[in-house]
Short mmCIF file of C-alpha atoms in Angstrom, two decimals:
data_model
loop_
_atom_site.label_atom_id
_atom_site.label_comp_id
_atom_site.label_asym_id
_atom_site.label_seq_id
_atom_site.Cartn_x
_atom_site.Cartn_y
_atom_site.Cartn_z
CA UNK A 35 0.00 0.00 0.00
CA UNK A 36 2.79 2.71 0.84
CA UNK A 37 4.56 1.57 -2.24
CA UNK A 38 1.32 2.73 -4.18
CA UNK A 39 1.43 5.60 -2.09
CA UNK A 40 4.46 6.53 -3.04
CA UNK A 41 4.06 6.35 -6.74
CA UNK A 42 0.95 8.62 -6.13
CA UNK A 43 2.88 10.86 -4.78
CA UNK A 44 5.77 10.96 -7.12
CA UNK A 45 3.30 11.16 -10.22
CA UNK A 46 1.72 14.45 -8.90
CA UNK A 47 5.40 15.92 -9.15
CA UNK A 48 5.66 18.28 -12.25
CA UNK A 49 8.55 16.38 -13.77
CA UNK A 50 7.20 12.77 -12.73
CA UNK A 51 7.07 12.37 -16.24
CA UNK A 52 10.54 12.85 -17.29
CA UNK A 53 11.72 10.04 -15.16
CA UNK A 54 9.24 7.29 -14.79
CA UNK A 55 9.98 4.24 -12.23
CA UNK A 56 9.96 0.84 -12.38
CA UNK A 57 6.98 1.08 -9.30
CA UNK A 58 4.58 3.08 -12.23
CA UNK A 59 4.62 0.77 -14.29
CA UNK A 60 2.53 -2.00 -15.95
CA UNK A 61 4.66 -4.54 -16.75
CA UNK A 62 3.17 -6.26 -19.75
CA UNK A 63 1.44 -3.09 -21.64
CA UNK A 64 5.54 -2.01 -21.16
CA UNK A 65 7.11 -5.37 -22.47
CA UNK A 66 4.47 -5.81 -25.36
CA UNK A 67 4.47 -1.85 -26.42
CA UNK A 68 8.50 -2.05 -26.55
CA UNK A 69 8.49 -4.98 -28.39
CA UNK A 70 5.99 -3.31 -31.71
CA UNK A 71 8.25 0.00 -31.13
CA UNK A 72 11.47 -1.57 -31.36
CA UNK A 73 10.99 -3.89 -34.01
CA UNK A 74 9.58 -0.73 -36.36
CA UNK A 75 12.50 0.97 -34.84
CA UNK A 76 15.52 -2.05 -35.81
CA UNK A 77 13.44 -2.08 -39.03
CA UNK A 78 14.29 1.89 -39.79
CA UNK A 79 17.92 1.41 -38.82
CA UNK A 80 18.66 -1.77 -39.95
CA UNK A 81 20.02 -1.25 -43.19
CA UNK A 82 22.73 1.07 -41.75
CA UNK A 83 23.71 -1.87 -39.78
CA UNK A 84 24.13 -4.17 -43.01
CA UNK A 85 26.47 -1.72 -44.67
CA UNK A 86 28.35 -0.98 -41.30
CA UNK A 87 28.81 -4.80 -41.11
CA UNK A 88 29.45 -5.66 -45.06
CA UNK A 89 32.61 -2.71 -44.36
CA UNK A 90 33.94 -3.92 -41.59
CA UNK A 91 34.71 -7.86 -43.30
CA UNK A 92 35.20 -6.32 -46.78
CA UNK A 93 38.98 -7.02 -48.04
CA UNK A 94 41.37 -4.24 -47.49
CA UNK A 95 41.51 -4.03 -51.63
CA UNK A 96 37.93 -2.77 -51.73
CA UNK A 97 36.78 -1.01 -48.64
CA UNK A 98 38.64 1.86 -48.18
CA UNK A 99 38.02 3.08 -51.90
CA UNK A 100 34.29 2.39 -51.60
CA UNK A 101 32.49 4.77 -48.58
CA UNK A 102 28.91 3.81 -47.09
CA UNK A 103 26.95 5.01 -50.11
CA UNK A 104 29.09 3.16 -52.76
CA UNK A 105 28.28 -0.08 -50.33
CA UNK A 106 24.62 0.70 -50.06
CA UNK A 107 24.39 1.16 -54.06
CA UNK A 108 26.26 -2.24 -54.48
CA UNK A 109 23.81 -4.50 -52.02
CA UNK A 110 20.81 -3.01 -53.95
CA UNK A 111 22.30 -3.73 -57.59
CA UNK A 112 23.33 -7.31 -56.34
CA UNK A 113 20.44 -7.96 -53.98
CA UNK A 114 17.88 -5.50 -54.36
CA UNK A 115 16.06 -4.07 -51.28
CA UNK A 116 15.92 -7.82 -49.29
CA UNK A 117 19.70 -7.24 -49.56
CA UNK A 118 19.86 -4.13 -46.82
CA UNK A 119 17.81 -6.02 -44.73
CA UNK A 120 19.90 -9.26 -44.72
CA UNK A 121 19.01 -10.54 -41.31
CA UNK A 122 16.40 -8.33 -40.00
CA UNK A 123 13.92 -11.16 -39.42
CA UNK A 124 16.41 -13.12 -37.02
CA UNK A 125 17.13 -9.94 -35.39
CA UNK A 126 13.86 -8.94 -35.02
CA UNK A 127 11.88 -12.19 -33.63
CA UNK A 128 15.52 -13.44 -31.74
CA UNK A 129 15.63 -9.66 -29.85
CA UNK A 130 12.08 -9.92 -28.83
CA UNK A 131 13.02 -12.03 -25.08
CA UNK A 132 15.97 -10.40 -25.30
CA UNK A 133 14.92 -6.71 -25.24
CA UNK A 134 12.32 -8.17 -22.18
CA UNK A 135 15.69 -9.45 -20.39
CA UNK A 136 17.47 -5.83 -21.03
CA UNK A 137 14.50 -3.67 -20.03
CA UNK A 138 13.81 -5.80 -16.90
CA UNK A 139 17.04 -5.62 -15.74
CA UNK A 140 18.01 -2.10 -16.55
CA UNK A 141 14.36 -0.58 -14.74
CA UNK A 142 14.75 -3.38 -11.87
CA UNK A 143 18.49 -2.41 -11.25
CA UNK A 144 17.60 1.18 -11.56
CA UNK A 145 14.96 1.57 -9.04
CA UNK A 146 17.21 -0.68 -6.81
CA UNK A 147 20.42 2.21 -6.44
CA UNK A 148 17.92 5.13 -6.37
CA UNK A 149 16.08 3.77 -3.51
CA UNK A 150 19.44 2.87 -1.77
CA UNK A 151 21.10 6.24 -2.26
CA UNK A 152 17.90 7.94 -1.06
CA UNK A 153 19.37 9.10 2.25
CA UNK A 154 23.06 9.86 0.56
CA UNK A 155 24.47 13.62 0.30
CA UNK A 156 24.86 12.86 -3.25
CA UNK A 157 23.91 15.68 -5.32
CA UNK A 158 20.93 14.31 -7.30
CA UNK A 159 22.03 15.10 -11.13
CA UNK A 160 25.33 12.63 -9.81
CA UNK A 161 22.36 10.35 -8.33
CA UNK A 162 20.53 9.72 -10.99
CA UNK A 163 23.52 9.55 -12.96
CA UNK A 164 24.95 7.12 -11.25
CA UNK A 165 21.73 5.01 -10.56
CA UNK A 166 21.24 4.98 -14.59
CA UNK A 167 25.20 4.02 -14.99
CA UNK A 168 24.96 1.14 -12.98
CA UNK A 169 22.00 -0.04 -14.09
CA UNK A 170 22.99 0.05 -17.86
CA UNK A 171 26.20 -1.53 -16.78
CA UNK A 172 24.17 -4.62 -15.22
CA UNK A 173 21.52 -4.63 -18.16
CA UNK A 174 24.29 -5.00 -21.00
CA UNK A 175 26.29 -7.62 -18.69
CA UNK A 176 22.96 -10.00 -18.32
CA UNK A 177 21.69 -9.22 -22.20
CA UNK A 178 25.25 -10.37 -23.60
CA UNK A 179 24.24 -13.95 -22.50
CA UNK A 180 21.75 -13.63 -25.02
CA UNK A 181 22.71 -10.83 -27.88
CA UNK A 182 26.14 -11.96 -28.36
CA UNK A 183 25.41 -15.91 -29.97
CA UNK A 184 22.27 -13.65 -31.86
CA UNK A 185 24.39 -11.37 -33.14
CA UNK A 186 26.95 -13.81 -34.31
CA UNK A 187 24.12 -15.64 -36.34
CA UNK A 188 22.67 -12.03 -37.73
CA UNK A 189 26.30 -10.84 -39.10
CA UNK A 190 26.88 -13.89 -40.49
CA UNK A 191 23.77 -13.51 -42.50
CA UNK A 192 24.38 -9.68 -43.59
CA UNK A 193 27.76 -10.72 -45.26
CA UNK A 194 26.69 -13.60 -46.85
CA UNK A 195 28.81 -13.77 -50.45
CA UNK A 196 32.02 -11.91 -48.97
CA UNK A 197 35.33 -13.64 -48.97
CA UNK A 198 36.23 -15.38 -46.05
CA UNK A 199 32.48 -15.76 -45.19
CA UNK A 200 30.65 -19.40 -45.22
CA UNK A 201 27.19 -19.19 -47.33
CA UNK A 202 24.49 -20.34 -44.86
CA UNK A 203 20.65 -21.16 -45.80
CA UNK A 204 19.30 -19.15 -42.66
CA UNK A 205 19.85 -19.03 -39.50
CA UNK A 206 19.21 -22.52 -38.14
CA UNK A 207 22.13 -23.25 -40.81
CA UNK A 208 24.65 -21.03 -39.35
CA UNK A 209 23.72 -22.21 -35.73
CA UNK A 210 24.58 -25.68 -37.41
CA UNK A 211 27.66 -25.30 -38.85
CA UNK A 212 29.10 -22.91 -36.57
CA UNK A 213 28.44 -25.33 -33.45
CA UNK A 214 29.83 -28.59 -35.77
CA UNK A 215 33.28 -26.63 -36.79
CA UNK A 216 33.45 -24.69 -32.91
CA UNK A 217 31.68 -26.25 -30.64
CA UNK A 218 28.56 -24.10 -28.92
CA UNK A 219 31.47 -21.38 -27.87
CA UNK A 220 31.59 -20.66 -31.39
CA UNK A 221 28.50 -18.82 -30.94
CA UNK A 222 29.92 -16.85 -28.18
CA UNK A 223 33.06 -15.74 -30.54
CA UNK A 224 33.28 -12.28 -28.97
CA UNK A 225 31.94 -12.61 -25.97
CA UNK A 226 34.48 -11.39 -23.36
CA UNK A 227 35.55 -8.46 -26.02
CA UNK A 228 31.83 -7.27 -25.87
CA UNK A 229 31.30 -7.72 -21.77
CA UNK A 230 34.61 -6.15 -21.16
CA UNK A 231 34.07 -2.96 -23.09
CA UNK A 232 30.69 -2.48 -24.08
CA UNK A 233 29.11 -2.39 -19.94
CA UNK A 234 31.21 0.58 -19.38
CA UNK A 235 30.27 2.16 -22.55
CA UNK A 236 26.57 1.46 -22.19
CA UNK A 237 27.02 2.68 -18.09
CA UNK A 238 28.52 5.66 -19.99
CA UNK A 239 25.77 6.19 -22.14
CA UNK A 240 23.12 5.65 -19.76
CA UNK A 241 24.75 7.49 -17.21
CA UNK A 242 25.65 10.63 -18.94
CA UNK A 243 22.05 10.36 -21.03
CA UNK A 244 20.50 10.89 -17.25
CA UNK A 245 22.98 13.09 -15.49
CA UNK A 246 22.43 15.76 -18.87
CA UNK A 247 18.45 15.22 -18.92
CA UNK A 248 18.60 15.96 -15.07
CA UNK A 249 20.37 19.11 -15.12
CA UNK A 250 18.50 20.16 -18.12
CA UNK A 251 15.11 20.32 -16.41
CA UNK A 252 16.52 21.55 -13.62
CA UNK A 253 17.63 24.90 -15.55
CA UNK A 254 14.20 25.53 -16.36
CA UNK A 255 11.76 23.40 -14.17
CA UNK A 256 11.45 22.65 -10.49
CA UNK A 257 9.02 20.15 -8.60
CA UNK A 258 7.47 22.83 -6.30
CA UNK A 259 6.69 25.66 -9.00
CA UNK A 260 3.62 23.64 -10.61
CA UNK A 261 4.82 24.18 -14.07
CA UNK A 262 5.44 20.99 -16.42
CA UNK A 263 7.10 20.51 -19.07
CA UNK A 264 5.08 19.95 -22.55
CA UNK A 265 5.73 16.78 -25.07
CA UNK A 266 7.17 18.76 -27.85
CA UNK A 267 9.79 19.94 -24.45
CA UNK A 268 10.66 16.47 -23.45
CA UNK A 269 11.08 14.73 -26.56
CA UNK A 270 13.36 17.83 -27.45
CA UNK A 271 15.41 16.93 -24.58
CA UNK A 272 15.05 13.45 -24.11
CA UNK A 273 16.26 13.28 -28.32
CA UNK A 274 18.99 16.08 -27.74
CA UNK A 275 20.64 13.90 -25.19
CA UNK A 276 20.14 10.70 -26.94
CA UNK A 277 21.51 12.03 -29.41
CA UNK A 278 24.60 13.58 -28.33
CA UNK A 279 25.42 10.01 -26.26
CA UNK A 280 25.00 7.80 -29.00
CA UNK A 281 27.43 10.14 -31.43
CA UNK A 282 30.34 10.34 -28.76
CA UNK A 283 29.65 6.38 -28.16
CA UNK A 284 30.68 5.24 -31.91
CA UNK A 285 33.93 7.45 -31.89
CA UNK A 286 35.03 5.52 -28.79
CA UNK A 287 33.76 1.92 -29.79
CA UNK A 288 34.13 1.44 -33.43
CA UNK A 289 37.27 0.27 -33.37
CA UNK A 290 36.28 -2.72 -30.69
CA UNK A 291 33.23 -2.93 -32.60
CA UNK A 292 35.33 -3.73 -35.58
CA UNK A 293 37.13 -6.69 -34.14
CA UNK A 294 34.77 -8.41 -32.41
CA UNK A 295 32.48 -8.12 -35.77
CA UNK A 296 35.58 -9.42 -37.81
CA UNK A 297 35.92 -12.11 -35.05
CA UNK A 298 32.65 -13.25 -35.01
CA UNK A 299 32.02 -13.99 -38.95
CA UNK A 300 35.49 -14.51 -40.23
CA UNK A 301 36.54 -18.06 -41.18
CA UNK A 302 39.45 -18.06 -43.03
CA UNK A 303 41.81 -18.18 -40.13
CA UNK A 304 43.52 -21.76 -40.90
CA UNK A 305 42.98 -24.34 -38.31
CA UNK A 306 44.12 -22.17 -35.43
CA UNK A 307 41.24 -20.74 -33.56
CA UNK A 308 40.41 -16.78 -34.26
CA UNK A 309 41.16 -14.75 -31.44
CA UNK A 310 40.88 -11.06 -30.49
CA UNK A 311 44.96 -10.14 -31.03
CA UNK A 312 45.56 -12.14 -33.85
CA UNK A 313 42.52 -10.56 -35.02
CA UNK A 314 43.51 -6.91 -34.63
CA UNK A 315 46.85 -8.03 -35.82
CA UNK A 316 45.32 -9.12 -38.95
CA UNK A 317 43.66 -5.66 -39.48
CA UNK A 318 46.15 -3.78 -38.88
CA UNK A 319 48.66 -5.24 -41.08
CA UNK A 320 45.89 -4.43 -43.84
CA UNK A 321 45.20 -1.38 -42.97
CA UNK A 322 47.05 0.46 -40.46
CA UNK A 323 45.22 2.11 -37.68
CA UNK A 324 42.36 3.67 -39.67
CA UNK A 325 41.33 -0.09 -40.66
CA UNK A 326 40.09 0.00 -37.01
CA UNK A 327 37.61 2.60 -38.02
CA UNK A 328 36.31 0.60 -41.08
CA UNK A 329 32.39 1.34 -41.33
CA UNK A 330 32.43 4.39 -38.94
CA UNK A 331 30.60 6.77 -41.43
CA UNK A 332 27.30 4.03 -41.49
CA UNK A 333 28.50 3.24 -37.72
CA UNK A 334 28.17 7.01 -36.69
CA UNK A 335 25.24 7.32 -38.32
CA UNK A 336 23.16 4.36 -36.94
CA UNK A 337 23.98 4.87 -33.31
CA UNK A 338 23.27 8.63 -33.85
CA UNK A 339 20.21 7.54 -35.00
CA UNK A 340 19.75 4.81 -33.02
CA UNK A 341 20.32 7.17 -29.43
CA UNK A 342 17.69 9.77 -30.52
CA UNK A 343 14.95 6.92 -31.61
CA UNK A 344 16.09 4.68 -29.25
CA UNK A 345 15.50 6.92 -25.89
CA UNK A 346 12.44 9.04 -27.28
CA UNK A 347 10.66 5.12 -28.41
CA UNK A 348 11.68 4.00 -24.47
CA UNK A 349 10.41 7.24 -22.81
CA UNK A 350 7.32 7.17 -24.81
CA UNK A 351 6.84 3.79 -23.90
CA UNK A 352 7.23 4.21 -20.44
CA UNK A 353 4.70 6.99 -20.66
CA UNK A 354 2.11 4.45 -22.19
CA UNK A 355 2.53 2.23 -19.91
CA UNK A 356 1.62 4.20 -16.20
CA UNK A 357 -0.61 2.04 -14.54
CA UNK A 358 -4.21 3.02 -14.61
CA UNK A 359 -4.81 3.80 -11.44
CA UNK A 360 -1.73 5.81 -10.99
CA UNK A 361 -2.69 7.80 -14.43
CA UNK A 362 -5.26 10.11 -12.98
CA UNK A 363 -2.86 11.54 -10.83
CA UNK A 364 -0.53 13.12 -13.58
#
């Protein structure tokens, strides 16, 4: 009952809106709405992805003369318009329990350090911030259990046709024949490369996305004036931010990002097992350091994309999904 209470009372607050919790709630309206949204959204974005990807495995004879458009034009006049969306129906169906796992974790984890550093001296932009970091540090540790052996069977798909690639029928056939050449850990190539640096990044991202929003609103907004802030106001902020995270994220990961995708759908190592130096060794002999920013152009692109969509689809659907009985209150 005092939870309830509580939510009550934190709804009523003019920026209750800007920061929903996990307590507000209804769980499945929020687990089925993300899951329409962020298919449509993958769907948008996708193709970005499948030139990103087809760049970073390219030979170092073709990719570097050849930028993101030259890629795009080639997958349509070889493929057509299935081409750029080589994958998308593994991606989309496999992320589905996925996304559930992610989401669960990262509002669960959330609520969990904000209710814990309640009582703290910590100012609460560095709060929240921190509350957010943690929790998107958690969410991508638990989700990599699942994304990593998905992703593994999605790239292999969008480079179908490259040298060095294996052709597979679908993705039951690359499951196959990666698990008879590797084992099952063949579908966790990558694995530790993607734990290891992609939580801090995404406690980074999260964290920084929530410190910004929070000082923004507070420039302009405070609980005990009355005033809220309009839609139009929080999307602008809630994209700005999103924005501005995702950009600064693919400068700093695209060259990890480049490995582990090398890693993961490569084959024609020999019959020594790939592995993350020999890997980057391999690239930069071909390349020299800039062949660790293969694909950033489509890279930079998609997760600027992907930040603004991705945060203003998640607050929206957190906004749709307020319990009932709580919604009369805002």
């Amino acid at each position: 009952m005092s939870m309830e209470a509580d939510a009550a009372t934190t709804s009523q607050l003019p920026l209750a809106d800007t920061d929903i919790n996990w307590d507000r709630l209804d769980k499945t309206k929020f687990h089925v709405i993300g899951a329409v949204l962020f298919t449509a959204q993958s769907g948008l974005l996708h193709p970005t992805a499948v030139v990103k990807t087809r760049m970073q495995v390219a030979g170092s004879e073709s990719w570097h003369v050849r930028g993101g458009t030259s890629v795009l034009a080639q997958i349509l006049r070889s493929d057509g318009v299935s081409g750029i969306f080589r994958g998308f129906g593994t991606s989309a169906i496999g992320s589905i329990p996925g996304r559930v796992l992610a989401l669960t974790s990262l509002e669960v984890s959330k609520d969990i350090v904000l209710k814990h550093t309640q009582a703290t001296r910590i100012p609460e932009a560095s709060r929240v911030g921190l509350a957010n970091a943690l929790a998107g540090m958690i969410s991508n540790l638990v989700s990599c259990v699942y994304f990593v052996p998905l992703d593994v069977i999605c790239q292999r798909l969008m480079v179908q046709g490259l040298p060095g690639t294996a052709f597979c029928r679908g993705p039951f056939d690359v499951v196959r024949k990666v698990v008879e050449n590797e084992g099952f850990r063949g579908l966790y190539r990558g694995f530790g490369l993607t734990a290891i640096t992609q939580s801090p990044a995404s406690a980074l991202w999260w964290g920084s996305y929530a410190a910004a929003q929070h000082l923004i609103w507070s420039l302009g907004y405070k609980d005990d004036t009355g005033k809220k802030p309009s839609h139009v106001e929080m999307v602008t902020v809630q994209a700005s931010a999103g924005m501005v995270a995702g950009a600064c994220s693919s400068v700093i990961t695209t060259p990890i990002d480049t490995v582990k995708t090398r890693l993961q759908v490569m084959d024609n190592y020999g019959s020594e097992r790939p592995s993350v130096l020999k890997t980057a060794k391999i690239l930069l002999k071909e390349d020299g350091w800039w062949g660790f920013y293969r694909g950033f152009g489509p890279r930079f692109l998609n997760m600027s994309l992907y930040g603004t969509t991705m945060i203003v689809t998640y607050e929206l659907i957190k906004r749709l999904s307020v319990q009932s009985s709580l919604r009369s209150f805002t």
